[in-house]
CSV table of C-alpha atoms and ligand atoms in Angstrom, one decimal:
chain,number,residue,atom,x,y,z
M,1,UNK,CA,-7.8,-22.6,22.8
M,2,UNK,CA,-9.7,-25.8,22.6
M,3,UNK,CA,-13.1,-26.5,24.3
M,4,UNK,CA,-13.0,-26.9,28.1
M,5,UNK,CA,-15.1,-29.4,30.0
M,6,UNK,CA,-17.8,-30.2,31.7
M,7,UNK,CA,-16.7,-31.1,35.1
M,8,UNK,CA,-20.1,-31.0,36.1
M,9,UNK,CA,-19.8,-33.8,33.3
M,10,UNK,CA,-21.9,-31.6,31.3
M,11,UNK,CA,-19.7,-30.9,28.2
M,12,UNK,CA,-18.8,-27.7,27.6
M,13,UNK,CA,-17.6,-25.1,25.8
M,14,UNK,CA,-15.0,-23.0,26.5
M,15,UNK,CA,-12.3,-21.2,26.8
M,16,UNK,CA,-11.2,-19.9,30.0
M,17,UNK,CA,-8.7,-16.7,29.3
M,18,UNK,CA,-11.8,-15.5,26.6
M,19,UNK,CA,-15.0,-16.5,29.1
M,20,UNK,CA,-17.7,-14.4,28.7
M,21,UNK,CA,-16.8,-10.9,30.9
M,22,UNK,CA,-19.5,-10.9,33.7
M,23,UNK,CA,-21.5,-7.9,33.4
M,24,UNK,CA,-23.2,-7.7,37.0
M,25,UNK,CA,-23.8,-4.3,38.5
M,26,UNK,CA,-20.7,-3.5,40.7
M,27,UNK,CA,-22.8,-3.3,43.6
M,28,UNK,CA,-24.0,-6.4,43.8
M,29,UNK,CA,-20.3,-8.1,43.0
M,30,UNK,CA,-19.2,-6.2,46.3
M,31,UNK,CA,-23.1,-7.3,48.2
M,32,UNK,CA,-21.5,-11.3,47.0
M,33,UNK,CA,-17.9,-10.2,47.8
M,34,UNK,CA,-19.2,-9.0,51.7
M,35,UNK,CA,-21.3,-12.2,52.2
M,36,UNK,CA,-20.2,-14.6,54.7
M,37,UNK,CA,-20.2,-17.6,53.1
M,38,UNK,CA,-19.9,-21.6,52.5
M,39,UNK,CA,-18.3,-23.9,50.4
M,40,UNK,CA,-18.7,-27.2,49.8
M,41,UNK,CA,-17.5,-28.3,46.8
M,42,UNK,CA,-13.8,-28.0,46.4
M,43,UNK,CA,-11.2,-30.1,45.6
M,44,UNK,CA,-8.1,-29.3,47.1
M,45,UNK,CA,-6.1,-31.3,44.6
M,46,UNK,CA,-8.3,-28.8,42.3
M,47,UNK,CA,-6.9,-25.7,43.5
M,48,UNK,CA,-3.2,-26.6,43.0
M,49,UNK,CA,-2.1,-23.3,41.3
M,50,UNK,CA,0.4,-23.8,38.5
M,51,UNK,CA,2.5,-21.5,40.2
M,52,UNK,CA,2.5,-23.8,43.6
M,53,UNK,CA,3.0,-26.7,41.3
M,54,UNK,CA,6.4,-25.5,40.4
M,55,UNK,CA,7.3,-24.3,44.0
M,56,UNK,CA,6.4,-27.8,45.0
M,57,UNK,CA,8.8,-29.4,42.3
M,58,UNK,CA,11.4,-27.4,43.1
M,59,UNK,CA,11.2,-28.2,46.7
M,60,UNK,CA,10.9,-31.8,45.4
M,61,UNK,CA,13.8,-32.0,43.3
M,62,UNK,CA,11.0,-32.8,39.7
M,63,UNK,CA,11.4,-31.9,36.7
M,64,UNK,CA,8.4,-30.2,35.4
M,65,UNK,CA,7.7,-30.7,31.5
M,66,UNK,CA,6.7,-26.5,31.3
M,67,UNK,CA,8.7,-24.3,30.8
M,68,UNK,CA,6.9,-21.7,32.8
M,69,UNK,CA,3.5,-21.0,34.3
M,70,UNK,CA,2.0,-20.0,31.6
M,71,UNK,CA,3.1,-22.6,29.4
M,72,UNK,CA,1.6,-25.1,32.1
M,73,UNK,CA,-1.4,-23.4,32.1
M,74,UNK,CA,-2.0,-23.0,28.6
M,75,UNK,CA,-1.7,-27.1,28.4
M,76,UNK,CA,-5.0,-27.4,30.6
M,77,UNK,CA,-7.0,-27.7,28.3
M,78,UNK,CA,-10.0,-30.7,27.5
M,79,UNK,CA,-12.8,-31.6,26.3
M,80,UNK,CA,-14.6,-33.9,29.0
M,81,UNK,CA,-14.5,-35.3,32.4
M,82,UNK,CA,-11.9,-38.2,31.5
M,83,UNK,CA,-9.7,-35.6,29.6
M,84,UNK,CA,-10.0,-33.2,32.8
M,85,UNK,CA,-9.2,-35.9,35.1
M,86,UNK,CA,-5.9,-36.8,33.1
M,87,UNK,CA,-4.7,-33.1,33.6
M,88,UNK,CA,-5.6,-33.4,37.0
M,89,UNK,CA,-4.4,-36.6,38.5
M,90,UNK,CA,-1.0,-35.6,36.8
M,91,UNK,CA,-1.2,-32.3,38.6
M,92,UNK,CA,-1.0,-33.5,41.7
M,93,UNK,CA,2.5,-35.5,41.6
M,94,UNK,CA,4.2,-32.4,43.1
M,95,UNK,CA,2.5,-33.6,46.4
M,96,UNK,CA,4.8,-35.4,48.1
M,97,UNK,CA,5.2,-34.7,51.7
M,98,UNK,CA,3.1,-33.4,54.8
M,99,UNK,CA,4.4,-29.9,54.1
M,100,UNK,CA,3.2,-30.0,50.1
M,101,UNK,CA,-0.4,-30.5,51.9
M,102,UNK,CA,-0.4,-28.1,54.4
M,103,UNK,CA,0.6,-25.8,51.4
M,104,UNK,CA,-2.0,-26.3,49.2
M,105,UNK,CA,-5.0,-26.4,52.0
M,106,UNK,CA,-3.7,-23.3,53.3
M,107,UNK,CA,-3.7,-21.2,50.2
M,108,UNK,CA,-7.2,-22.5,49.7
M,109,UNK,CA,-8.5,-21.4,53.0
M,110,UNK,CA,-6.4,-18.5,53.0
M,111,UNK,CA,-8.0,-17.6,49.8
M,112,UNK,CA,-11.5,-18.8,50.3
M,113,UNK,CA,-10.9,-16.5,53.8
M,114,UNK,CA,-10.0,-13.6,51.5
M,115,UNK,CA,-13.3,-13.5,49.4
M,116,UNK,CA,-15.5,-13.9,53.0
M,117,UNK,CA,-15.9,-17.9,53.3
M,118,UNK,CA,-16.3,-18.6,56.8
M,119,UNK,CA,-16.6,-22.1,56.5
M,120,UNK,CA,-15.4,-24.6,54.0
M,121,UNK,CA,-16.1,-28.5,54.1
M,122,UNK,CA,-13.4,-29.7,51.3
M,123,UNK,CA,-12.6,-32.5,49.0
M,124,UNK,CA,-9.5,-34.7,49.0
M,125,UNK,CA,-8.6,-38.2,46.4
M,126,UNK,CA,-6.1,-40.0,48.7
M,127,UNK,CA,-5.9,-43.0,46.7
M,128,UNK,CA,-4.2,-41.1,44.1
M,129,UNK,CA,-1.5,-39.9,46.3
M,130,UNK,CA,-0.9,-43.7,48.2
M,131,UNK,CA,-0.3,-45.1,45.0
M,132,UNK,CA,2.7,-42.6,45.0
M,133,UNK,CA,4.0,-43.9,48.7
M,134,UNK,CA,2.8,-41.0,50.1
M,135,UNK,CA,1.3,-42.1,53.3
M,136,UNK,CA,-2.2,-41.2,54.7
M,137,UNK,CA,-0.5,-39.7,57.7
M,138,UNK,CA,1.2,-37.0,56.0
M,139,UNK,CA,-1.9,-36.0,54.0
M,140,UNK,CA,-4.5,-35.8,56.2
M,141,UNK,CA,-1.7,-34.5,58.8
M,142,UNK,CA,-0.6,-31.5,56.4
M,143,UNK,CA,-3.8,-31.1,55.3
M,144,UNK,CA,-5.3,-31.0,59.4
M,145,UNK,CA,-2.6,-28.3,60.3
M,146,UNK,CA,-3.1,-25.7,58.0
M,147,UNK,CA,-7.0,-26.1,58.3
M,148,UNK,CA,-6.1,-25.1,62.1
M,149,UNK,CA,-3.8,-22.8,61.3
M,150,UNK,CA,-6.2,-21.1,59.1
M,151,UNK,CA,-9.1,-21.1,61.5
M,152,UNK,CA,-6.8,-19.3,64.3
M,153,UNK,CA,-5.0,-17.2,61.9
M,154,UNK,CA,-7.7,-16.3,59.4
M,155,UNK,CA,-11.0,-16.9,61.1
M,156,UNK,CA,-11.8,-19.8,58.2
M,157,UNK,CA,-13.6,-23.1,59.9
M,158,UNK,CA,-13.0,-26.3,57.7
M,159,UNK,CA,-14.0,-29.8,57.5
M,160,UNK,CA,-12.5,-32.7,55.4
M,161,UNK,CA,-13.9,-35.4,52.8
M,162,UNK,CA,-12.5,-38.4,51.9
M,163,UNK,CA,-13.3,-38.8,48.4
M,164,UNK,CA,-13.7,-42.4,46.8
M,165,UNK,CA,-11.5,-42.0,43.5
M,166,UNK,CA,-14.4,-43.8,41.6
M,167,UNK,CA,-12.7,-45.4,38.3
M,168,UNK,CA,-10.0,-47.2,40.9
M,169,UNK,CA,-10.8,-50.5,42.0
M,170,UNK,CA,-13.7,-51.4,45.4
M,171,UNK,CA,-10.8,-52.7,46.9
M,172,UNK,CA,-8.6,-49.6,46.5
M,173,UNK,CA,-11.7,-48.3,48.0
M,174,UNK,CA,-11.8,-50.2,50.6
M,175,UNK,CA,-8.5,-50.1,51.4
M,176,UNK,CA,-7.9,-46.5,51.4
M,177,UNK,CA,-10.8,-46.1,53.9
M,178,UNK,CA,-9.5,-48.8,56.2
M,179,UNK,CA,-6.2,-46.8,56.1
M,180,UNK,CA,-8.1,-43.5,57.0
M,181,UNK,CA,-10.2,-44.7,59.5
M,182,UNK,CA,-7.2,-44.4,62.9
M,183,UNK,CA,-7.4,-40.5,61.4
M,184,UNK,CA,-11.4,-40.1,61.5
M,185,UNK,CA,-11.7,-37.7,63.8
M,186,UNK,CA,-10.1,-35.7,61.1
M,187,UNK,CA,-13.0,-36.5,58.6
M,188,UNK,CA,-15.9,-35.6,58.6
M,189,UNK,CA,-17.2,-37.4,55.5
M,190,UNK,CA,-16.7,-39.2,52.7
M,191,UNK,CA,-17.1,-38.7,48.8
M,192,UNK,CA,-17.1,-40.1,45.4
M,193,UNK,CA,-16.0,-38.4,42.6
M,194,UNK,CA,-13.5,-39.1,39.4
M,195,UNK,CA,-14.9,-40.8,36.3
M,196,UNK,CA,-18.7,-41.9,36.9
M,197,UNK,CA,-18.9,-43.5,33.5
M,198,UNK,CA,-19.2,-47.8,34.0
M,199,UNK,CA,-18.4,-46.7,38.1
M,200,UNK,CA,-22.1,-46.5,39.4
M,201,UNK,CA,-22.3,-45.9,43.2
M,202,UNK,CA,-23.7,-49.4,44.4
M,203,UNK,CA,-19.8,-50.3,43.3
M,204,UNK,CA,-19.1,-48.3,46.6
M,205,UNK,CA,-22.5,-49.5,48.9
M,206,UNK,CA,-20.2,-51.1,51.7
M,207,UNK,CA,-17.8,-48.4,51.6
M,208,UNK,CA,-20.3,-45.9,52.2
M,209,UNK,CA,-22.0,-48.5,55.0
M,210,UNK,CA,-18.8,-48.8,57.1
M,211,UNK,CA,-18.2,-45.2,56.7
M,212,UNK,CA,-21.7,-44.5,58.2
M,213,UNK,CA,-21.3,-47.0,61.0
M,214,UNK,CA,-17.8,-44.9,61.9
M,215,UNK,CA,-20.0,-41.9,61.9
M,216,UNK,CA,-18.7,-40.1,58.6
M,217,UNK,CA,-21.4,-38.3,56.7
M,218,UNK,CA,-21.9,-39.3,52.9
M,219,UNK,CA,-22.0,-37.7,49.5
M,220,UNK,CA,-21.8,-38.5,46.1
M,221,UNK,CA,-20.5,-36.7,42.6
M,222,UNK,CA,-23.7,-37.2,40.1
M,223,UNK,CA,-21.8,-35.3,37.1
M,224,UNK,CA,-24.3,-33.8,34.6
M,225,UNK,CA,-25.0,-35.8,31.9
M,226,UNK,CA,-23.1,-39.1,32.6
M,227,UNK,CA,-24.2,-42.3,31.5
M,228,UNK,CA,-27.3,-43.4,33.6
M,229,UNK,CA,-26.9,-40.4,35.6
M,230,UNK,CA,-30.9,-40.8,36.6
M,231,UNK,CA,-30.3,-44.0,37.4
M,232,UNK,CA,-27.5,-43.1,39.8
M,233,UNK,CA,-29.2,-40.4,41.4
M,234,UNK,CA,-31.8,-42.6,42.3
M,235,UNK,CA,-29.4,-45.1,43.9
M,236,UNK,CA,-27.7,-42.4,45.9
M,237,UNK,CA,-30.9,-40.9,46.9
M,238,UNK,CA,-33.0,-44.1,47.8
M,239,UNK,CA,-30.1,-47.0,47.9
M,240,UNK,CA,-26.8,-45.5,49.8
M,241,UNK,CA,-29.1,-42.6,51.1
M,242,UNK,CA,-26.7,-40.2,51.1
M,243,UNK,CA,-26.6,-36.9,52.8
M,244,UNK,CA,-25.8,-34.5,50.0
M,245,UNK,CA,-25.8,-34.6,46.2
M,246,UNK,CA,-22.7,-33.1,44.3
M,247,UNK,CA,-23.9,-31.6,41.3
M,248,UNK,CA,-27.0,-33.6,40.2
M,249,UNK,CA,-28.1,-31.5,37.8
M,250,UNK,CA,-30.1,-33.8,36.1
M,251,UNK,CA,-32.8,-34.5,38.3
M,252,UNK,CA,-34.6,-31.7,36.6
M,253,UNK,CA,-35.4,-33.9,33.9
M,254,UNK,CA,-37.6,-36.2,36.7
M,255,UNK,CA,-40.0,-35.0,38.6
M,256,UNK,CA,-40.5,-38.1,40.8
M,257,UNK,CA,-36.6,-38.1,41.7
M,258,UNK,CA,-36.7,-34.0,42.4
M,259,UNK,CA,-40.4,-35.2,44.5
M,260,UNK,CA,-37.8,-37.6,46.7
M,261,UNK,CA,-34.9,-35.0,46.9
M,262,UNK,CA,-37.4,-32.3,48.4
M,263,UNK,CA,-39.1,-35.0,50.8
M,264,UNK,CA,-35.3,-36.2,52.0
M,265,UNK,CA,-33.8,-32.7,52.6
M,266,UNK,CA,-31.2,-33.2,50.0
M,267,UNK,CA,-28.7,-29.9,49.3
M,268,UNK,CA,-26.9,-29.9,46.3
M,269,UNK,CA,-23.5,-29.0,45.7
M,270,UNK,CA,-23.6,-27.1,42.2
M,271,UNK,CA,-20.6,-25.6,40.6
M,272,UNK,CA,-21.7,-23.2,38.1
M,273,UNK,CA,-18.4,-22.6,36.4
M,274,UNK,CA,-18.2,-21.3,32.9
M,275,UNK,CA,-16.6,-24.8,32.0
M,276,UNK,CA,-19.5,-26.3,33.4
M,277,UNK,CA,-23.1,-26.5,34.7
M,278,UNK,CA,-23.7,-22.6,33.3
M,279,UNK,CA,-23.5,-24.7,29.6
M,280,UNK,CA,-26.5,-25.7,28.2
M,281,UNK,CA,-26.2,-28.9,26.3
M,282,UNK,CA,-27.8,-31.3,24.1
M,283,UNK,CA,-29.0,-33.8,27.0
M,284,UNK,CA,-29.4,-30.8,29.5
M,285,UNK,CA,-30.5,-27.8,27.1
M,286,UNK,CA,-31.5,-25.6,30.1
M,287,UNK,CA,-29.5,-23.7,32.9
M,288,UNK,CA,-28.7,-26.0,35.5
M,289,UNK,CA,-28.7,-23.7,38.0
M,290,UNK,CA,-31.7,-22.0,37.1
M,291,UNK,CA,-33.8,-25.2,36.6
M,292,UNK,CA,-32.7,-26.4,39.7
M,293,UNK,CA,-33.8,-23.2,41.5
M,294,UNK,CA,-37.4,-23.4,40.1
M,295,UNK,CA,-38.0,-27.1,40.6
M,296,UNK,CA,-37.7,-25.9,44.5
M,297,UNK,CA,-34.4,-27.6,45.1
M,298,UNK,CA,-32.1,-26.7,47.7
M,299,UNK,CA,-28.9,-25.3,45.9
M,300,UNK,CA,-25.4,-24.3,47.0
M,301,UNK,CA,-22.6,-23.4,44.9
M,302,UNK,CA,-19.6,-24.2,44.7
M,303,UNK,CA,-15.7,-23.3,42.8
M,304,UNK,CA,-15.0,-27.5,42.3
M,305,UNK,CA,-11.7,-27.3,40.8
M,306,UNK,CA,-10.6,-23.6,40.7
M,307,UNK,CA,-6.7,-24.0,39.8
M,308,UNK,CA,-7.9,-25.7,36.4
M,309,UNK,CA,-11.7,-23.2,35.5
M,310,UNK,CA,-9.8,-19.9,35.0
M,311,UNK,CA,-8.3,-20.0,39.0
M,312,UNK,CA,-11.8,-18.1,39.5
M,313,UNK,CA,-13.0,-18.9,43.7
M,314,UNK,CA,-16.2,-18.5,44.7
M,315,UNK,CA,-16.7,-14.7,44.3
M,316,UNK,CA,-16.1,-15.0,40.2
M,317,UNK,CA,-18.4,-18.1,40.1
M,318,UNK,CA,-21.5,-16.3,41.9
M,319,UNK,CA,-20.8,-13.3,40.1
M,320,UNK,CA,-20.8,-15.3,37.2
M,321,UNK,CA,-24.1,-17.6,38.2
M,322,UNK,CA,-25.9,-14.5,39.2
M,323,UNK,CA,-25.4,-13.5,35.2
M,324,UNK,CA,-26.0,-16.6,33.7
M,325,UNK,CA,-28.8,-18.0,35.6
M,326,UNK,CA,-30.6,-14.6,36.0
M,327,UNK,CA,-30.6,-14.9,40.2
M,328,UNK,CA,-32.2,-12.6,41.8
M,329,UNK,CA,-30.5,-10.9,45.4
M,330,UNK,CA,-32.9,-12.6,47.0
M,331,UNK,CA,-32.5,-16.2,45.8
M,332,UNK,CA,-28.6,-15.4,46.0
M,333,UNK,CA,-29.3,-15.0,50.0
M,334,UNK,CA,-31.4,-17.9,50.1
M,335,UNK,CA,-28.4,-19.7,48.1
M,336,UNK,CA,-26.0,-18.4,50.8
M,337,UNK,CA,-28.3,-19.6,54.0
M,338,UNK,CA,-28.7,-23.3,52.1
M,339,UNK,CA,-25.0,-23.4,52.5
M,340,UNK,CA,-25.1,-22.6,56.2
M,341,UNK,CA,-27.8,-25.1,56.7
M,342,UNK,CA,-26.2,-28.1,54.8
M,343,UNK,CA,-23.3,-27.6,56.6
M,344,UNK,CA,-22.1,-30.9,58.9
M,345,UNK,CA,-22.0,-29.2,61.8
M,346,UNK,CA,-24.0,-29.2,65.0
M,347,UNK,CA,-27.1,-27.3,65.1
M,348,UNK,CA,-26.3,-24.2,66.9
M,349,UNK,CA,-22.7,-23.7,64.6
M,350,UNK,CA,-25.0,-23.5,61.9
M,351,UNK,CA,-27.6,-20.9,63.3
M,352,UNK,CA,-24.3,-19.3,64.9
M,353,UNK,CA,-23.4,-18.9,60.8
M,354,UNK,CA,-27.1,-18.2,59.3
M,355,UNK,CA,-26.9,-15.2,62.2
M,356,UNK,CA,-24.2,-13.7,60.6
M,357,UNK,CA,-25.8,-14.2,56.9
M,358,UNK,CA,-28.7,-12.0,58.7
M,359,UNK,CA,-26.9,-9.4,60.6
M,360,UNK,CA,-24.9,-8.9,56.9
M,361,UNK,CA,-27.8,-8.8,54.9
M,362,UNK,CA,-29.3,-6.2,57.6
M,363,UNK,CA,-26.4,-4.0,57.3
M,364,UNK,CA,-25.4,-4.2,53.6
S,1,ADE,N1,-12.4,-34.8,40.6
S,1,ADE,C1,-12.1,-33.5,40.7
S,1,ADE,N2,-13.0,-32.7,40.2
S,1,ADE,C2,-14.1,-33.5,39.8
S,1,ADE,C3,-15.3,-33.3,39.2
S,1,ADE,N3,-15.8,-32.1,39.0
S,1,ADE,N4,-16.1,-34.4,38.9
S,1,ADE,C4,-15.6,-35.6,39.2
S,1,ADE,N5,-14.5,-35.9,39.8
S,1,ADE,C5,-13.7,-34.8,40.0
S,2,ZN,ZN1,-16.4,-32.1,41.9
């Protein structure tokens, strides 16, 4: 199998049936498994399981060109961020109705619920199902029921993001927000991720502005190792001021912009997968995770886009970062409690959540 990705951006290696077996004491992989925890960094569109992607076609009357799961997933296979995002966006035509979404955001939170997440904020590209005619109404509507669903059913408290599909055009942007706006009190922020290469984030200054003025948080997608990725955490950081930093790996490599981050408060979303941030490269020749960690930043992790990394959720990519990035128990609680803190919630949700982290760690 040919070399995965760096979603992350960072390049990477990889294969993902033949990923390095994690080798952490069995112990500590049930301590991770029993922690209540966050995640932040999810795409839903990125945990569309081959094997819901057929279910959905066949409910949708497509043909799929597989001829069975595992031919499917044997075809997701790339090299970089574009070549990811070319698997991915074509994923995702099995969406078609309101159902197809409450489908895939309930297996996510029913399996995020499964391995202890108590609370999810997640990621969604909405532009890239209006240009289908699927309307906004039927995806943030299908995605809404099964995130209540899953909170009375499961126990699982969720928020959405409205991710900016970066490569599209400001006006797709722009449009796409107007259209989301009448559903806001369904969002709780908004995002930009897809392809950061010639799509810096002052393309998407005004977006962010009007999304602020509606009272939606703000993030941004600073994949490792993109073009001018210093430059563009410094525009998210000091220009469009936004709330949390998705990946951002490379801020190790400045100490003034790391100085900024710690003075702002900025959490950062990280998503160690084997595919990406755990893999040293050229430009970033150190673990991400680790460096990150000992420049005193505040890091949470993350499964970004399980469906396509080896369908490993958070459990497998904390076991996996605890190898890899040598974390100690204790760093992996003060990991967990960033989570709670970052999350957009009011204040006493989040001590209501950090409580439980204590009461666990107490008892475990
Ligand atoms: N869209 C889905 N996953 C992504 C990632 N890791 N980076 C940028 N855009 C994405
Ligand atoms: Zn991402």
């Amino acid at each position: 199998m040919k070399g995965l990705a760096a979603l992350g951006g960072s390049l990477a290696l990889g294969r993902h049936a033949g990923a390095v077996a994690p080798v952490t004491d069995p112990t500590l992989a049930k301590f991770i498994h029993g922690l209540p925890k966050s995640e932040y960094h999810v795409h839903l569109e990125g945990t569309l399981e081959a094997e819901m992607k057929f279910a959905l076609a066949k409910r949708n009357g497509m043909n799929l060109p597989f001829a069975d799961v595992a031919a499917m997933k044997a075809s997701y296979q790339y090299h970089d961020l574009p070549s990811f995002l070319a698997i991915y966006y074509d994923g995702m035509k099995v969406l078609q109705k309101e159902p197809d979404f409450y489908d895939l955001a309930y297996a996510y939170l029913a399996k995020a619920a499964s391995q202890n997440v108590i609370y999810a904020e997640m990621f969604f590209d909405p532009q890239e199902h209006l240009k289908r005619g699927v309307t906004m109404a039927d995806v943030i509507g299908g995605i809404t029921r099964a995130r209540r669903d899953a909170e009375s059913k499961l126990g699982i408290r969720s928020q959405l993001i409205l991710c900016f599909v970066r490569d599209l055009s400001a006006e797709s942007a722009m449009a796409t927000l107007d259209a989301a706006l009448p559903f806001k009190a369904d969002l709780v922020g908004v995002g930009l991720d897809s392809d950061e290469a010639g799509n810096p984030p002052e393309k998407f200054r005004e977006h962010f502005a009007k999304a602020r003025a509606n009272g939606l948080k703000v993030t941004a997608h600073c994949d490792v190792d993109q073009t001018d990725t210093l430059k563009n955490i410094r525009t998210v950081l000091t220009d469009l001021k936004v709330d949390r930093i998705d990946h951002g790996g490379n801020i190790v490599q400045s100490t003034e912009l790391v100085a900024i981050a710690k003075e702002r408060g900025i959490y950062f979303t990280v998503c160690p997968t084997f595919s990406g941030t755990l893999r040293r490269t050229e430009k970033m020749p150190v673990d991400v995770v680790r460096a990150m960690l000992d420049a005193g930043l505040k890091v949470t992790i993350s499964s970004d886009d399980p469906a396509y990394m080896g369908s490993e959720y958070i459990d497998g990519v904390l076991i996996r970062a605890v190898d890899r990035s040598r974390l100690s128990k204790a760093e992996l609680i003060a990991m967990t409690r960033y989570g709670f803190e970052a999350a957009w919630l009011p204040e006493a949700d989040k001590a209501a959540m950090i409580a439980r982290l204590d009461a666990y760690v107490k008892s475990a």
